[in-house]
Short mmCIF file of C-alpha atoms in Angstrom, two decimals:
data_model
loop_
_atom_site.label_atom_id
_atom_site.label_comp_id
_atom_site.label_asym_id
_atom_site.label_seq_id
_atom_site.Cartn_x
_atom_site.Cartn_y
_atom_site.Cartn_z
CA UNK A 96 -26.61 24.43 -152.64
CA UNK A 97 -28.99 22.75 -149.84
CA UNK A 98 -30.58 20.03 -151.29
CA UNK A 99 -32.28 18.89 -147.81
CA UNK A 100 -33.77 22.05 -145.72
CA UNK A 101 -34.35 20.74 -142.11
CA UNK A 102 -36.32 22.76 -138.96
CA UNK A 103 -36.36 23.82 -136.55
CA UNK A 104 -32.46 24.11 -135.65
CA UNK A 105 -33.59 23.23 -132.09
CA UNK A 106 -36.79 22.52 -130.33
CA UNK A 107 -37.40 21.83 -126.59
CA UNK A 108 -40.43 19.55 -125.38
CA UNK A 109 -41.75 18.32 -122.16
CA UNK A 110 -41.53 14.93 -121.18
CA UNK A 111 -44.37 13.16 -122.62
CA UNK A 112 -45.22 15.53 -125.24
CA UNK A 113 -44.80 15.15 -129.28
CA UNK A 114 -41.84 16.23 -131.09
CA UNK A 115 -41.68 17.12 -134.83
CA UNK A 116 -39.29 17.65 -137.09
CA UNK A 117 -39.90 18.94 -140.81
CA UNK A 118 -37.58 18.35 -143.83
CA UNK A 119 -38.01 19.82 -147.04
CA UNK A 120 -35.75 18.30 -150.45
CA UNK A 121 -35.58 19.72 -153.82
CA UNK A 122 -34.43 16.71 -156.15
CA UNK A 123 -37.43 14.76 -157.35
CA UNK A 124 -34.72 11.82 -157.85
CA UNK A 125 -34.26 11.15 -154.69
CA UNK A 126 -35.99 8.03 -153.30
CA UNK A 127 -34.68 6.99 -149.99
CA UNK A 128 -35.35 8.95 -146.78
CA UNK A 129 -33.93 8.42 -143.64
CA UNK A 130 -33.45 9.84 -140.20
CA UNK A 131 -30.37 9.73 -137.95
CA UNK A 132 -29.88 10.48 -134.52
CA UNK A 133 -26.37 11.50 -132.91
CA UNK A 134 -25.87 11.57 -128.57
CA UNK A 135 -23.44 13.79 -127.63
CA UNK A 136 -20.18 12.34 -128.15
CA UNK A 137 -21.44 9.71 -130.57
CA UNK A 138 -21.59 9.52 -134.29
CA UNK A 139 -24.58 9.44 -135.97
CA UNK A 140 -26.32 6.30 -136.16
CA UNK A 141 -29.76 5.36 -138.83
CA UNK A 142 -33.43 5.66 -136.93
CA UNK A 143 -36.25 5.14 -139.24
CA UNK A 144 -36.23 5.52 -142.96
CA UNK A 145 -38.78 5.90 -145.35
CA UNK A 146 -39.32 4.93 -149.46
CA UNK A 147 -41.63 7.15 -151.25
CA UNK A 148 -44.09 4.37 -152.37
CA UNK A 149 -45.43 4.89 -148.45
CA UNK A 150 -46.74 7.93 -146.86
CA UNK A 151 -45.76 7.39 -143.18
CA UNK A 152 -43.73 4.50 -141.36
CA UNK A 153 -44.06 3.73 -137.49
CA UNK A 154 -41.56 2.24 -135.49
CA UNK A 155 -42.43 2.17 -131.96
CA UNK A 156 -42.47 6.02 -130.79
CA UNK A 157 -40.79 7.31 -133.53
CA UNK A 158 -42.53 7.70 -137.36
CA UNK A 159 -41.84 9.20 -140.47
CA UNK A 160 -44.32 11.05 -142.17
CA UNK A 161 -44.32 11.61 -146.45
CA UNK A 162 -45.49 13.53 -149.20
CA UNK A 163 -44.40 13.19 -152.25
CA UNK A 164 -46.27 16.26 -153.92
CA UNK A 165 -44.86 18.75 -151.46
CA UNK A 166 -41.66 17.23 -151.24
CA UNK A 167 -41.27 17.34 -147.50
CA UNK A 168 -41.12 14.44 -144.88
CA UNK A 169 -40.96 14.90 -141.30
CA UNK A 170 -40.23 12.88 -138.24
CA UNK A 171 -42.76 12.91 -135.06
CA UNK A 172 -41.80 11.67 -131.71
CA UNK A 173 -44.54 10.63 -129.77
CA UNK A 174 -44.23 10.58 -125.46
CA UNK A 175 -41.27 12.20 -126.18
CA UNK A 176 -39.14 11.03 -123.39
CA UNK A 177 -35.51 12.92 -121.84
CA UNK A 178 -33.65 9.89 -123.25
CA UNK A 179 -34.61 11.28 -126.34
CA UNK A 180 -32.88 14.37 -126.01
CA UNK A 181 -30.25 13.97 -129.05
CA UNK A 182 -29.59 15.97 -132.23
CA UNK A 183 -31.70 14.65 -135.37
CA UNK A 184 -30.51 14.66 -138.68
CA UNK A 185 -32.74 13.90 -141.84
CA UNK A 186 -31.16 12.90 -145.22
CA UNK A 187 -32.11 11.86 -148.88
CA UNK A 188 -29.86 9.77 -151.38
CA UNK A 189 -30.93 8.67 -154.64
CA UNK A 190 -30.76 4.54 -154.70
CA UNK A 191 -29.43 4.91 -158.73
CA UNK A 192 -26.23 6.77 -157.27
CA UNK A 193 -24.36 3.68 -156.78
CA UNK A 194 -22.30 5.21 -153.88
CA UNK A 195 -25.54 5.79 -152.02
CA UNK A 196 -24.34 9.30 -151.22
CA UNK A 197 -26.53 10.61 -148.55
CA UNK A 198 -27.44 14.48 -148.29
CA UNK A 199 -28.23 15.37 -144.90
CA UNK A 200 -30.19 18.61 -143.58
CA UNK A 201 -28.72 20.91 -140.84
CA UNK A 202 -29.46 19.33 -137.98
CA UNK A 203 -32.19 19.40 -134.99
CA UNK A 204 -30.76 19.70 -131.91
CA UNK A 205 -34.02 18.25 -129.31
CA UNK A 206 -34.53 19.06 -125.77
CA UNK A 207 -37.13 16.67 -123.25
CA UNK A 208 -37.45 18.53 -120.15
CA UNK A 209 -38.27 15.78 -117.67
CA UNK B 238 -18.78 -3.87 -130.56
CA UNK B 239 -17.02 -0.63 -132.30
CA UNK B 240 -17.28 -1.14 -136.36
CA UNK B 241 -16.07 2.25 -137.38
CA UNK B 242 -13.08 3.63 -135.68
CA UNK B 243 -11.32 6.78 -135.93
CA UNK B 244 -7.91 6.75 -134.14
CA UNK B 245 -7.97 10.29 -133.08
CA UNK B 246 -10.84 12.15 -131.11
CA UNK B 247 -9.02 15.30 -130.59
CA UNK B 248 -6.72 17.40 -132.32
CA UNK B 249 -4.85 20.79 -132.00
CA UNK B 250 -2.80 21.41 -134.81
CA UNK B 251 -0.95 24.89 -136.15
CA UNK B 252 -2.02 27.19 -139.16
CA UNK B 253 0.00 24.92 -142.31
CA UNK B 254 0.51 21.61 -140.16
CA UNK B 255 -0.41 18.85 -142.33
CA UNK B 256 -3.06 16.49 -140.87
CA UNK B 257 -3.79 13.17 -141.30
CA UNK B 258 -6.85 12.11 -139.96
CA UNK B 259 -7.51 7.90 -139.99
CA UNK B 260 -10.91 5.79 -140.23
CA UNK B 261 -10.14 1.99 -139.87
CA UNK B 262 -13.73 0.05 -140.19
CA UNK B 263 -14.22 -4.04 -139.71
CA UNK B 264 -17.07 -4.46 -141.54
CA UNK B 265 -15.51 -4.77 -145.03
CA UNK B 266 -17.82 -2.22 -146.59
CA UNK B 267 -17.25 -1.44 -149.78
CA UNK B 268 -18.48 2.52 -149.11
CA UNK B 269 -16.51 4.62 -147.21
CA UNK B 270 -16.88 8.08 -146.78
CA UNK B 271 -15.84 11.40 -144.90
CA UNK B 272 -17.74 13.95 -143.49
CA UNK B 273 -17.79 17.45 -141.57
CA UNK B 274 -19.98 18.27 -139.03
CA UNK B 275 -20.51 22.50 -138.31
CA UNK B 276 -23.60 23.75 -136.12
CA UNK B 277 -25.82 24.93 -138.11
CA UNK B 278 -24.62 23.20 -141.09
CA UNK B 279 -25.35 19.34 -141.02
CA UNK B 280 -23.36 17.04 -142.34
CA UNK B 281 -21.30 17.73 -145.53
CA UNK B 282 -19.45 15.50 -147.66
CA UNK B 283 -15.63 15.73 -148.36
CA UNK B 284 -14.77 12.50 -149.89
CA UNK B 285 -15.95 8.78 -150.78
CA UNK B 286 -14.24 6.02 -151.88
CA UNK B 287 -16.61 3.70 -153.39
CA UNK B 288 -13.07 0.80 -153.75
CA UNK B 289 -9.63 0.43 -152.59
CA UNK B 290 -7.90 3.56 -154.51
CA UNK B 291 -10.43 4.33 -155.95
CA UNK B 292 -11.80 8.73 -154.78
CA UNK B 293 -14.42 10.84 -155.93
CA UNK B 294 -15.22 14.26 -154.47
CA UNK B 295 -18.15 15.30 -152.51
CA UNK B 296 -19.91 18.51 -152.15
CA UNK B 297 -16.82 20.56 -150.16
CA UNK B 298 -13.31 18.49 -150.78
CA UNK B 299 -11.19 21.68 -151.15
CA UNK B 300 -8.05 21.91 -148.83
CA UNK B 301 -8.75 18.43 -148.22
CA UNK B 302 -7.49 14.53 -150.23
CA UNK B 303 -8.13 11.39 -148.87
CA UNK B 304 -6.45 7.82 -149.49
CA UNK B 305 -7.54 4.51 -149.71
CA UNK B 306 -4.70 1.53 -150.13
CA UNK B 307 -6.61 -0.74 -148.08
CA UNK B 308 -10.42 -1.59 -147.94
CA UNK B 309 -10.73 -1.02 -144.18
CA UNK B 310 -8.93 2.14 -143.96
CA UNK B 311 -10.17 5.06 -145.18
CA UNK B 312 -7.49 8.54 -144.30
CA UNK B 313 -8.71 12.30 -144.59
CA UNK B 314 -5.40 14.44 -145.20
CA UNK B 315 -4.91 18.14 -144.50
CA UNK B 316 -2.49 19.22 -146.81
CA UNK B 317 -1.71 22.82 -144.99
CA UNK B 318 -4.42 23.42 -142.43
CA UNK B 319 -6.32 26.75 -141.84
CA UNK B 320 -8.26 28.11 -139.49
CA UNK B 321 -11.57 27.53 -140.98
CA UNK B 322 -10.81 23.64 -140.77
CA UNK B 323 -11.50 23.62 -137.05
CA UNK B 324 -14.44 21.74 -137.29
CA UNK B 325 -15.92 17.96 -136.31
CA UNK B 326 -14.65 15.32 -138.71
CA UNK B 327 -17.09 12.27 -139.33
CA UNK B 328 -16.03 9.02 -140.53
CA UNK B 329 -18.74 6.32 -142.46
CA UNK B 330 -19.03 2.89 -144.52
CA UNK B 331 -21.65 1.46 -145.86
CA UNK B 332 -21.47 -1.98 -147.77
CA UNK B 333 -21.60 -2.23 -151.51
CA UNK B 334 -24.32 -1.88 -154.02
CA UNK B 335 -26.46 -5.12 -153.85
CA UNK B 336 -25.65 -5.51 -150.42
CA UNK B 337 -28.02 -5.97 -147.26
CA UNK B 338 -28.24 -2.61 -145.82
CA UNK B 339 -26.53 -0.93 -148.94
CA UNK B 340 -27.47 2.96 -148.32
CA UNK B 341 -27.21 2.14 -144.24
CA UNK B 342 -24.17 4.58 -142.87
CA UNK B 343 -22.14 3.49 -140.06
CA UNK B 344 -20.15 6.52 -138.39
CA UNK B 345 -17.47 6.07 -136.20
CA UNK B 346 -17.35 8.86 -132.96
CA UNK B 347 -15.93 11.88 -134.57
CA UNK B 348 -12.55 13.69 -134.63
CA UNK B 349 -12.69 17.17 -133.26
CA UNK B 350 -9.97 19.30 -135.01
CA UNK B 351 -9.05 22.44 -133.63
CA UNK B 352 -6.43 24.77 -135.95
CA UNK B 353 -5.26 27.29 -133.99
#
């Protein structure tokens, strides 16, 4: 069962344009939202993550937008740039799981044409 | 600068080989945790170890166990590998409840396994 639904699978962009990314989750417990970015070759490694007592977060280029009522929360690259180009993972854990188990969604593989 | 290491980036093994597959991290997180990677699939768990010994299963652990006898080393184990095993294996830690960066995942770069 999918908890986390993630789209598009992939999604090409011109330098300098903005790049989104949409996740959907099903389990009102979760509480803990963040995004992950993995380079070719490279594991993983944590972005920008979001709690659900804010409706969007802004680091730099990169910010994570949230709502609660629809359950969906989506990431938006702004002047995307080629260095960019990576595959982007969103996730959701619930912070009373003491393992902090994270779900992830399937993956968004981006493109930044220069 | 490497925190989460996994010793082997690619394998080829045969139909019933059994596989051992290591994660050594330097952190000393209390977390630890496997993953596989498919296209199209994400990320989905195998196995976490929350404590030295101590297992629980994730969302897919069939065909797979894991062992922990020490805290920094974490080992995925392929009892009798098939085919549909070929796949990217992911290695993470995270420290322990309470900690600074509790629910933070470090991954180390990934074994490909290929099962021929």
């Amino acid at each position: 069962q999918q908890q986390v639904k993630q789209s598009p699978q992939s999604l090409i962009v011109q330098k300098g344009g903005i790049s989104i990314i949409n996740c959907a989750y099903e389990n009102t417990a979760f509480d803990y939202f963040p995004w992950y970015q993995q380079f070719p070759g490279k594991g993983p490694a944590l972005l920008i993550a979001i709690r659900p007592d804010v409706s969007e977060k802004k680091e730099g280029r990169f910010t994570i937008s949230f709502n609660k009522s629809a359950k969906q929360f989506s990431l938006h690259i702004m002047d995307s740039q080629p260095g960019d180009s990576a595959t982007y993972f969103c996730a959701a854990s619930n912070r009373r799981d003491s393992s902090y188990k994270l779900i992830f969604g399937s993956g968004t593989r981006l493109l930044v044409r220069p | 600068d490497v925190k989460v290491t996994q010793s082997s980036r690619y394998l080829v093994k045969r139909t019933g080989e059994k596989v051992f597959l290591e994660c050594v991290q330097d952190m000393d997180h209390e977390n630890m945790f496997w993953y596989r990677q498919d296209p199209g699939l994400g990320l989905r768990l195998i196995y976490f170890s929350y404590d030295v010994k101590m297992k629980e299963k994730g969302d897919i652990p069939e065909g797979y166990s894991v062992s922990r006898e020490k805290k920094e080393r974490f080992s995925l184990i392929l009892e009798s590998a098939s085919t549909n095993q070929t796949s990217m294996y992911l290695c993470a830690s995270s420290p322990g409840q309470g900690s600074s960066g509790a629910n933070v995942l470090t991954f180390g770069a990934g074994s490909r396994l290929t099962v021929l």
